[in-house]
mmCIF file of C-alpha atoms in Angstrom:
data_model
loop_
_atom_site.group_PDB
_atom_site.id
_atom_site.type_symbol
_atom_site.label_atom_id
_atom_site.label_comp_id
_atom_site.label_asym_id
_atom_site.label_seq_id
_atom_site.Cartn_x
_atom_site.Cartn_y
_atom_site.Cartn_z
ATOM 1 C CA MET A 53 79.933 -16.886 94.403
ATOM 2 C CA THR A 54 77.209 -19.487 93.660
ATOM 3 C CA LEU A 55 73.966 -18.959 95.480
ATOM 4 C CA ILE A 56 71.383 -21.945 95.240
ATOM 5 C CA PHE A 57 67.918 -21.248 96.096
ATOM 6 C CA ARG A 58 65.665 -24.174 96.951
ATOM 7 C CA ALA A 59 62.023 -24.777 97.317
ATOM 8 C CA LEU A 60 60.852 -27.364 99.684
ATOM 9 C CA CYS A 61 57.484 -28.785 100.508
ATOM 10 C CA GLU A 62 56.733 -30.778 103.607
ATOM 11 C CA ALA A 63 53.065 -30.605 105.063
ATOM 12 C CA GLN A 64 53.936 -31.395 108.452
ATOM 13 C CA PRO A 65 57.369 -31.360 110.422
ATOM 14 C CA GLY A 66 59.278 -34.306 109.327
ATOM 15 C CA PRO A 67 62.585 -35.405 107.831
ATOM 16 C CA ARG A 68 62.987 -32.518 105.348
ATOM 17 C CA VAL A 69 62.690 -29.981 108.030
ATOM 18 C CA ALA A 70 65.058 -31.833 110.176
ATOM 19 C CA GLY A 71 67.494 -31.908 107.375
ATOM 20 C CA LEU A 72 67.371 -28.108 107.008
ATOM 21 C CA PHE A 73 68.091 -27.757 110.714
ATOM 22 C CA HIS A 74 71.113 -30.178 110.805
ATOM 23 C CA GLU A 75 72.395 -28.442 107.732
ATOM 24 C CA PHE A 76 72.295 -24.960 109.021
ATOM 25 C CA TRP A 77 72.937 -25.838 112.740
ATOM 26 C CA PRO A 78 76.713 -25.401 112.890
ATOM 27 C CA ALA A 79 76.448 -21.788 111.475
ATOM 28 C CA TYR A 80 73.314 -20.790 113.554
ATOM 29 C CA ARG A 81 74.834 -22.289 116.765
ATOM 30 C CA ARG A 82 78.000 -19.988 116.029
ATOM 31 C CA TRP A 83 75.668 -17.093 115.639
ATOM 32 C CA TRP A 84 73.498 -17.982 118.567
ATOM 33 C CA ALA A 85 76.740 -18.249 120.893
ATOM 34 C CA CYS A 86 78.550 -15.246 119.636
ATOM 35 C CA GLU A 87 78.202 -13.288 122.731
ATOM 36 C CA GLY A 88 78.470 -16.491 124.830
ATOM 37 C CA MET A 89 75.586 -19.023 125.504
ATOM 38 C CA THR A 90 75.269 -17.273 128.822
ATOM 39 C CA ALA A 91 73.957 -14.086 127.067
ATOM 40 C CA ARG A 92 71.014 -16.123 125.762
ATOM 41 C CA PRO A 93 67.878 -17.053 127.834
ATOM 42 C CA THR A 94 67.711 -20.504 129.142
ATOM 43 C CA TYR A 95 65.361 -23.225 127.830
ATOM 44 C CA MET A 96 62.658 -22.751 130.320
ATOM 45 C CA GLU A 97 62.916 -18.972 130.002
ATOM 46 C CA CYS A 98 62.217 -19.501 126.210
ATOM 47 C CA ARG A 99 59.672 -21.911 126.757
ATOM 48 C CA ARG A 100 57.706 -19.706 129.122
ATOM 49 C CA ALA A 101 57.935 -16.712 126.797
ATOM 50 C CA LEU A 102 56.508 -18.898 123.769
ATOM 51 C CA ALA A 103 53.553 -20.241 126.123
ATOM 52 C CA ARG A 104 52.812 -16.581 127.173
ATOM 53 C CA HIS A 105 52.977 -14.938 123.859
ATOM 54 C CA MET A 106 52.559 -17.582 121.290
ATOM 55 C CA PRO A 107 50.669 -20.492 123.035
ATOM 56 C CA GLU A 108 49.278 -21.822 119.631
ATOM 57 C CA MET A 109 52.809 -22.491 118.564
ATOM 58 C CA LEU A 110 54.017 -24.495 121.516
ATOM 59 C CA GLY A 111 53.145 -28.006 120.288
ATOM 60 C CA LEU A 112 54.690 -27.194 117.088
ATOM 61 C CA TYR A 113 58.026 -25.802 118.833
ATOM 62 C CA ASP A 114 58.082 -29.064 120.809
ATOM 63 C CA GLN A 115 57.908 -31.036 117.505
ATOM 64 C CA LEU A 116 60.711 -29.140 115.912
ATOM 65 C CA CYS A 117 62.927 -29.487 119.135
ATOM 66 C CA GLU A 118 62.562 -33.235 118.954
ATOM 67 C CA LEU A 119 63.378 -33.221 115.306
ATOM 68 C CA ALA A 120 66.403 -31.064 116.149
ATOM 69 C CA GLY A 121 67.603 -33.818 118.492
ATOM 70 C CA GLY A 122 66.284 -32.470 121.711
ATOM 71 C CA GLY A 123 69.500 -30.503 122.847
ATOM 72 C CA ASP A 124 69.195 -27.536 125.061
ATOM 73 C CA ASN A 125 71.186 -25.059 122.812
ATOM 74 C CA ALA A 126 69.030 -26.120 119.680
ATOM 75 C CA ALA A 127 65.794 -25.617 121.548
ATOM 76 C CA ARG A 128 67.042 -22.246 122.783
ATOM 77 C CA PHE A 129 67.881 -21.190 119.431
ATOM 78 C CA LEU A 130 64.547 -22.528 117.778
ATOM 79 C CA SER A 131 62.450 -20.455 120.224
ATOM 80 C CA PHE A 132 63.938 -17.125 118.642
ATOM 81 C CA TYR A 133 63.591 -15.605 122.278
ATOM 82 C CA CYS A 134 66.172 -12.861 122.644
ATOM 83 C CA PRO A 135 68.540 -13.571 119.813
ATOM 84 C CA PRO A 136 71.595 -11.718 118.926
ATOM 85 C CA ARG A 137 71.169 -8.451 117.229
ATOM 86 C CA TYR A 138 71.059 -8.515 113.505
ATOM 87 C CA LEU A 139 70.489 -5.882 110.748
ATOM 88 C CA ALA A 140 69.295 -6.117 107.219
ATOM 89 C CA GLY A 141 68.378 -3.617 104.245
ATOM 90 C CA CYS A 142 65.220 -4.143 102.519
ATOM 91 C CA SER A 143 62.527 -2.171 100.621
ATOM 92 C CA GLN A 144 58.837 -3.213 100.335
ATOM 93 C CA ALA A 145 55.680 -1.643 98.874
ATOM 94 C CA ILE A 146 52.061 -2.273 97.918
ATOM 95 C CA TRP A 147 51.338 -1.999 94.254
ATOM 96 C CA PRO A 148 48.514 0.646 93.724
ATOM 97 C CA GLY A 149 46.434 -1.407 91.217
ATOM 98 C CA ASP A 150 43.456 -3.464 91.912
ATOM 99 C CA GLU A 151 44.981 -6.769 92.548
ATOM 100 C CA PRO A 152 46.574 -7.250 95.846
ATOM 101 C CA LEU A 153 50.479 -7.310 95.431
ATOM 102 C CA LEU A 154 53.192 -6.858 97.897
ATOM 103 C CA VAL A 155 56.719 -6.510 96.445
ATOM 104 C CA ARG A 156 59.868 -6.589 98.438
ATOM 105 C CA ASN A 157 63.786 -6.609 98.177
ATOM 106 C CA TYR A 158 65.804 -8.474 100.782
ATOM 107 C CA ASP A 159 69.125 -7.004 101.264
ATOM 108 C CA TYR A 160 71.549 -9.155 103.305
ATOM 109 C CA SER A 161 74.698 -11.023 103.499
ATOM 110 C CA PRO A 162 74.561 -14.136 100.930
ATOM 111 C CA ALA A 163 76.794 -16.036 103.732
ATOM 112 C CA ALA A 164 74.040 -15.661 106.466
ATOM 113 C CA PHE A 165 70.996 -16.773 104.370
ATOM 114 C CA ASP A 166 68.978 -19.940 104.405
ATOM 115 C CA ALA A 167 67.948 -19.471 100.482
ATOM 116 C CA VAL A 168 64.935 -21.644 101.072
ATOM 117 C CA VAL A 169 61.487 -21.228 100.136
ATOM 118 C CA LEU A 170 59.394 -23.462 102.427
ATOM 119 C CA LYS A 171 55.848 -24.435 101.899
ATOM 120 C CA THR A 172 54.038 -26.056 104.965
ATOM 121 C CA GLY A 173 50.671 -27.210 106.364
ATOM 122 C CA TRP A 174 51.490 -26.712 109.971
ATOM 123 C CA LEU A 175 48.462 -26.240 112.276
ATOM 124 C CA GLY A 176 46.018 -26.959 109.622
ATOM 125 C CA ARG A 177 47.033 -23.776 107.493
ATOM 126 C CA ARG A 178 49.275 -23.819 104.488
ATOM 127 C CA VAL A 179 51.941 -21.293 104.616
ATOM 128 C CA MET A 180 54.574 -20.410 101.957
ATOM 129 C CA GLY A 181 57.507 -18.058 102.323
ATOM 130 C CA MET A 182 61.236 -17.450 102.440
ATOM 131 C CA SER A 183 62.648 -19.354 105.447
ATOM 132 C CA ASP A 184 65.103 -18.019 108.209
ATOM 133 C CA GLY A 185 66.310 -19.939 111.239
ATOM 134 C CA VAL A 186 64.516 -22.997 109.688
ATOM 135 C CA TRP A 187 60.914 -22.144 110.726
ATOM 136 C CA GLY A 188 60.958 -18.363 110.912
ATOM 137 C CA LEU A 189 60.121 -16.321 107.809
ATOM 138 C CA LEU A 190 61.434 -13.173 106.218
ATOM 139 C CA ASP A 191 58.247 -12.880 104.165
ATOM 140 C CA GLY A 192 55.360 -15.221 103.402
ATOM 141 C CA VAL A 193 51.794 -15.821 102.555
ATOM 142 C CA ASN A 194 49.021 -18.107 103.886
ATOM 143 C CA ASP A 195 46.088 -19.795 102.352
ATOM 144 C CA ALA A 196 43.691 -17.418 104.002
ATOM 145 C CA GLY A 197 45.061 -14.589 101.657
ATOM 146 C CA LEU A 198 47.403 -12.648 104.014
ATOM 147 C CA ALA A 199 50.961 -11.681 103.106
ATOM 148 C CA VAL A 200 53.543 -10.122 105.410
ATOM 149 C CA SER A 201 57.083 -8.919 104.835
ATOM 150 C CA LEU A 202 59.883 -7.309 107.075
ATOM 151 C CA THR A 203 62.353 -4.717 106.829
ATOM 152 C CA PHE A 204 64.772 -3.473 109.565
ATOM 153 C CA GLY A 205 63.453 -0.485 111.465
ATOM 154 C CA GLY A 206 66.859 1.402 111.610
ATOM 155 C CA ARG A 207 67.285 1.775 115.488
ATOM 156 C CA ARG A 208 70.148 0.419 117.628
ATOM 157 C CA GLU A 209 67.944 -0.691 120.793
ATOM 158 C CA VAL A 210 67.718 -4.254 121.770
ATOM 159 C CA GLY A 211 65.284 -5.695 124.334
ATOM 160 C CA GLU A 212 63.534 -8.482 125.626
ATOM 161 C CA GLY A 213 61.355 -10.289 122.964
ATOM 162 C CA PHE A 214 61.535 -12.612 119.913
ATOM 163 C CA GLY A 215 63.315 -12.416 116.488
ATOM 164 C CA VAL A 216 60.913 -10.889 114.052
ATOM 165 C CA PRO A 217 61.077 -14.145 111.602
ATOM 166 C CA LEU A 218 59.238 -16.165 114.322
ATOM 167 C CA ILE A 219 56.807 -13.494 114.785
ATOM 168 C CA LEU A 220 56.010 -13.416 111.086
ATOM 169 C CA ARG A 221 55.617 -17.136 111.141
ATOM 170 C CA TYR A 222 53.152 -16.723 114.007
ATOM 171 C CA VAL A 223 51.122 -14.053 112.092
ATOM 172 C CA LEU A 224 50.706 -16.336 109.129
ATOM 173 C CA GLN A 225 49.884 -19.407 111.139
ATOM 174 C CA THR A 226 47.199 -17.621 113.187
ATOM 175 C CA CYS A 227 45.855 -14.711 111.355
ATOM 176 C CA SER A 228 43.698 -14.213 108.171
ATOM 177 C CA THR A 229 43.357 -10.543 107.807
ATOM 178 C CA VAL A 230 45.335 -7.448 108.115
ATOM 179 C CA ALA A 231 43.241 -6.335 111.251
ATOM 180 C CA GLU A 232 44.199 -9.515 112.907
ATOM 181 C CA ALA A 233 47.816 -9.445 111.946
ATOM 182 C CA CYS A 234 47.885 -5.841 113.297
ATOM 183 C CA ARG A 235 46.607 -6.839 116.844
ATOM 184 C CA THR A 236 49.184 -9.765 116.861
ATOM 185 C CA LEU A 237 51.980 -7.641 115.956
ATOM 186 C CA ALA A 238 51.080 -4.948 118.416
ATOM 187 C CA ARG A 239 51.016 -7.576 121.386
ATOM 188 C CA VAL A 240 54.140 -9.776 120.743
ATOM 189 C CA PRO A 241 57.306 -8.340 121.938
ATOM 190 C CA CYS A 242 60.055 -7.715 119.350
ATOM 191 C CA HIS A 243 63.766 -7.752 120.262
ATOM 192 C CA MET A 244 64.749 -5.092 117.919
ATOM 193 C CA SER A 245 63.009 -2.452 115.732
ATOM 194 C CA TYR A 246 61.429 -3.722 112.417
ATOM 195 C CA ASN A 247 58.799 -2.710 110.032
ATOM 196 C CA VAL A 248 56.115 -5.343 108.965
ATOM 197 C CA THR A 249 53.879 -4.735 106.035
ATOM 198 C CA ALA A 250 50.691 -6.819 105.917
ATOM 199 C CA LEU A 251 48.337 -7.209 102.861
ATOM 200 C CA ASP A 252 45.258 -9.340 102.533
ATOM 201 C CA ALA A 253 43.139 -10.757 99.956
ATOM 202 C CA ALA A 254 40.719 -7.793 100.321
ATOM 203 C CA ARG A 255 43.623 -5.408 99.362
ATOM 204 C CA ARG A 256 43.584 -4.080 103.031
ATOM 205 C CA PHE A 257 47.097 -3.207 104.123
ATOM 206 C CA ALA A 258 49.135 -1.655 106.807
ATOM 207 C CA THR A 259 52.832 -1.212 108.066
ATOM 208 C CA VAL A 260 53.455 -1.817 111.720
ATOM 209 C CA HIS A 261 56.503 -0.267 113.296
ATOM 210 C CA LEU A 262 57.762 -2.658 115.957
ATOM 211 C CA ALA A 263 60.350 -1.750 118.688
ATOM 212 C CA PRO A 264 61.696 -3.313 121.839
ATOM 213 C CA ASP A 265 61.318 -0.080 123.987
ATOM 214 C CA ARG A 266 58.053 1.471 122.933
ATOM 215 C CA ASP A 267 54.586 0.457 121.656
ATOM 216 C CA ALA A 268 54.024 -0.787 118.224
ATOM 217 C CA VAL A 269 52.751 1.922 115.976
ATOM 218 C CA VAL A 270 50.131 0.747 113.116
ATOM 219 C CA THR A 271 50.264 2.982 110.052
ATOM 220 C CA ASN A 272 48.672 2.866 106.694
ATOM 221 C CA ALA A 273 51.960 3.382 104.824
ATOM 222 C CA PRO A 274 52.110 1.401 101.592
ATOM 223 C CA VAL A 275 55.952 1.660 101.612
ATOM 224 C CA ALA A 276 58.588 0.524 104.271
ATOM 225 C CA THR A 277 62.421 0.812 103.938
ATOM 226 C CA ASN A 278 64.864 1.065 106.970
ATOM 227 C CA HIS A 279 63.621 3.588 109.390
ATOM 228 C CA GLN A 280 60.328 4.280 110.972
ATOM 229 C CA GLU A 281 58.699 7.565 111.461
ATOM 230 C CA ARG A 282 61.841 9.433 111.373
ATOM 231 C CA VAL A 283 65.446 8.516 110.941
ATOM 232 C CA GLU A 284 67.212 7.640 114.320
ATOM 233 C CA TRP A 285 70.197 6.177 113.262
ATOM 234 C CA ALA A 286 71.911 8.554 110.677
ATOM 235 C CA SER A 287 74.995 6.666 109.709
ATOM 236 C CA HIS A 288 72.937 3.511 108.981
ATOM 237 C CA ALA A 289 70.507 5.627 107.113
ATOM 238 C CA ARG A 290 73.105 6.948 104.972
ATOM 239 C CA PHE A 291 74.810 3.808 104.367
ATOM 240 C CA THR A 292 71.532 2.015 103.339
ATOM 241 C CA ALA A 293 70.039 5.089 101.565
ATOM 242 C CA THR A 294 66.839 4.339 103.349
ATOM 243 C CA VAL A 295 65.395 7.987 102.887
ATOM 244 C CA GLU A 296 66.178 8.013 99.201
ATOM 245 C CA ARG A 297 64.572 4.583 98.586
ATOM 246 C CA GLU A 298 61.432 5.527 100.574
ATOM 247 C CA ARG A 299 61.096 8.582 98.415
ATOM 248 C CA PHE A 300 61.619 6.677 95.191
ATOM 249 C CA LEU A 301 58.895 4.194 96.075
ATOM 250 C CA LEU A 302 56.546 6.954 97.282
ATOM 251 C CA HIS A 303 57.050 8.797 94.109
ATOM 252 C CA ARG A 304 56.282 5.911 91.980
ATOM 253 C CA LEU A 305 52.998 5.480 93.757
ATOM 254 C CA THR A 306 51.937 9.089 92.745
ATOM 255 C CA LEU A 307 52.615 8.406 89.226
ATOM 256 C CA HIS A 308 50.146 7.314 86.428
ATOM 257 C CA PRO A 309 48.969 3.900 87.046
ATOM 258 C CA GLU A 310 51.765 1.307 85.853
ATOM 259 C CA THR A 311 51.578 -2.477 85.332
ATOM 260 C CA GLN A 312 52.529 -5.014 87.810
ATOM 261 C CA GLU A 313 55.497 -5.901 85.743
ATOM 262 C CA ARG A 314 56.848 -2.588 85.521
ATOM 263 C CA PHE A 315 56.386 -2.023 89.323
ATOM 264 C CA ILE A 316 58.237 -5.245 89.949
ATOM 265 C CA GLU A 317 60.961 -4.251 87.499
ATOM 266 C CA ALA A 318 61.688 -1.227 89.598
ATOM 267 C CA PHE A 319 62.977 -3.355 92.521
ATOM 268 C CA LEU A 320 65.463 -4.891 90.156
ATOM 269 C CA ARG A 321 67.112 -1.555 89.366
ATOM 270 C CA PRO A 322 68.981 1.153 91.527
ATOM 271 C CA PRO A 323 68.246 2.786 93.832
ATOM 272 C CA LEU A 324 66.005 -0.361 95.200
ATOM 273 C CA TYR A 325 68.384 -3.050 93.980
ATOM 274 C CA SER A 326 71.657 -3.059 95.821
ATOM 275 C CA THR A 327 75.134 -4.468 94.980
ATOM 276 C CA ALA A 328 76.715 -3.961 98.424
ATOM 277 C CA PHE A 329 77.360 -7.548 98.854
ATOM 278 C CA SER A 330 80.622 -7.209 100.636
ATOM 279 C CA SER A 331 79.193 -4.895 103.141
ATOM 280 C CA GLY A 332 76.367 -7.413 103.939
ATOM 281 C CA PHE A 333 73.486 -5.369 102.056
ATOM 282 C CA GLY A 334 73.289 -6.718 98.663
ATOM 283 C CA THR A 335 69.881 -7.695 97.237
ATOM 284 C CA LEU A 336 69.532 -11.331 97.428
ATOM 285 C CA TYR A 337 66.053 -11.638 95.899
ATOM 286 C CA THR A 338 62.824 -9.754 94.919
ATOM 287 C CA ALA A 339 59.685 -11.335 96.150
ATOM 288 C CA ALA A 340 56.154 -10.428 94.617
ATOM 289 C CA TYR A 341 53.233 -11.790 96.656
ATOM 290 C CA ARG A 342 49.709 -11.942 95.410
ATOM 291 C CA PRO A 343 47.601 -13.052 98.399
ATOM 292 C CA ARG A 344 44.282 -13.465 96.813
ATOM 293 C CA LEU A 345 45.592 -15.853 94.246
ATOM 294 C CA GLY A 346 48.080 -17.527 96.735
ATOM 295 C CA GLU A 347 51.008 -16.867 94.418
ATOM 296 C CA LEU A 348 54.766 -15.966 95.044
ATOM 297 C CA ASP A 349 57.193 -15.016 92.262
ATOM 298 C CA ILE A 350 60.915 -14.900 93.135
ATOM 299 C CA HIS A 351 62.794 -12.505 90.826
ATOM 300 C CA TRP A 352 66.310 -11.630 90.155
ATOM 301 C CA PRO A 353 67.697 -9.605 87.194
ATOM 302 C CA GLY A 354 67.024 -11.614 84.162
ATOM 303 C CA ALA A 355 65.168 -14.498 86.048
ATOM 304 C CA ARG A 356 61.894 -15.342 87.495
ATOM 305 C CA TRP A 357 60.703 -18.378 89.519
ATOM 306 C CA PRO A 358 56.912 -18.608 89.708
ATOM 307 C CA MET A 359 55.245 -20.643 92.689
ATOM 308 C CA SER A 360 51.749 -20.944 94.238
ATOM 309 C CA PHE A 361 50.088 -23.201 96.695
ATOM 310 C CA ASP A 362 48.647 -25.296 93.883
ATOM 311 C CA ALA A 363 51.776 -25.482 91.800
ATOM 312 C CA PHE A 364 54.899 -25.470 93.875
ATOM 313 C CA PRO A 365 58.193 -26.341 92.361
ATOM 314 C CA ASP A 366 59.997 -28.724 94.704
ATOM 315 C CA GLY A 367 63.446 -28.125 93.335
ATOM 316 C CA GLU A 368 66.393 -25.527 93.151
ATOM 317 C CA ARG A 369 67.658 -22.401 91.313
ATOM 318 C CA ARG A 370 71.361 -21.888 90.830
ATOM 319 C CA LEU A 371 72.475 -18.267 90.641
ATOM 320 C CA LEU A 372 76.203 -17.353 89.546
ATOM 321 C CA ALA A 373 75.922 -13.659 89.655
ATOM 322 C CA ILE A 374 76.155 -12.765 93.386
ATOM 323 C CA PRO A 375 79.496 -11.200 94.025
ATOM 324 C CA ALA A 376 81.587 -12.737 96.761
#
């Protein structure tokens, strides 16, 4: 199948973001209603949760709801509060060299993927990252020099909380350092288990284990795959090879120093690079974030798409090698 990646820049919420919403809304509405609309919180419950946990985002949320047409279901979806469960693969690690560099693979179904790198200036802060659900982020960087990325945490539990892409957006809109990011991640409830790795311009880093049924755990781990402190979902761990990928990355970090290029290249080959697209866990892209420089490179085998806050390519890349 053909997969088209787009890079879009819009400083404030406007017609381009509205266009994204209306393009993706039919698919997202089917997903949001997959358990019936009564299984999702009401609009007022969603808005109260945002006001309690992410008050800085409330005005932005209202703007986006208006751009989406002001409908009840759209507003509930845009809150990301208590969404349906979803799983992904993913690997991420901090390069051990001097330049702050976070590299990640995103493993998911190409049929349920925005494939949009969005650069914004919302709330007076520039943020650039891979969009999910229009304003959520799978990974990203802000102009304060903070980068974050997520992996699924390998647990079945689902609880009351926000979908992690909106939590990542919130972190990048309101935090400047890893310490601030860790405090925010520890207090905002997440509806499933995820690992969030944060890296700042001073090369401070942390990986935070989020869960709906226990307190967040802040670690100094430079690597995250698809389990937390131990494997708790054995069949998922075997299917995604989470332990093997973690060991591979940890082993690389103990080797003699290697260049940024060789470190990134490792993500484009097995065991990190996955071709399990038919099962929903193929590697859709590799992202390399340099938060001190405000740079992001998107990689695929044989291709690279560089972008930065100062040189952002407003256009698209067409990939033909993604299996159906």
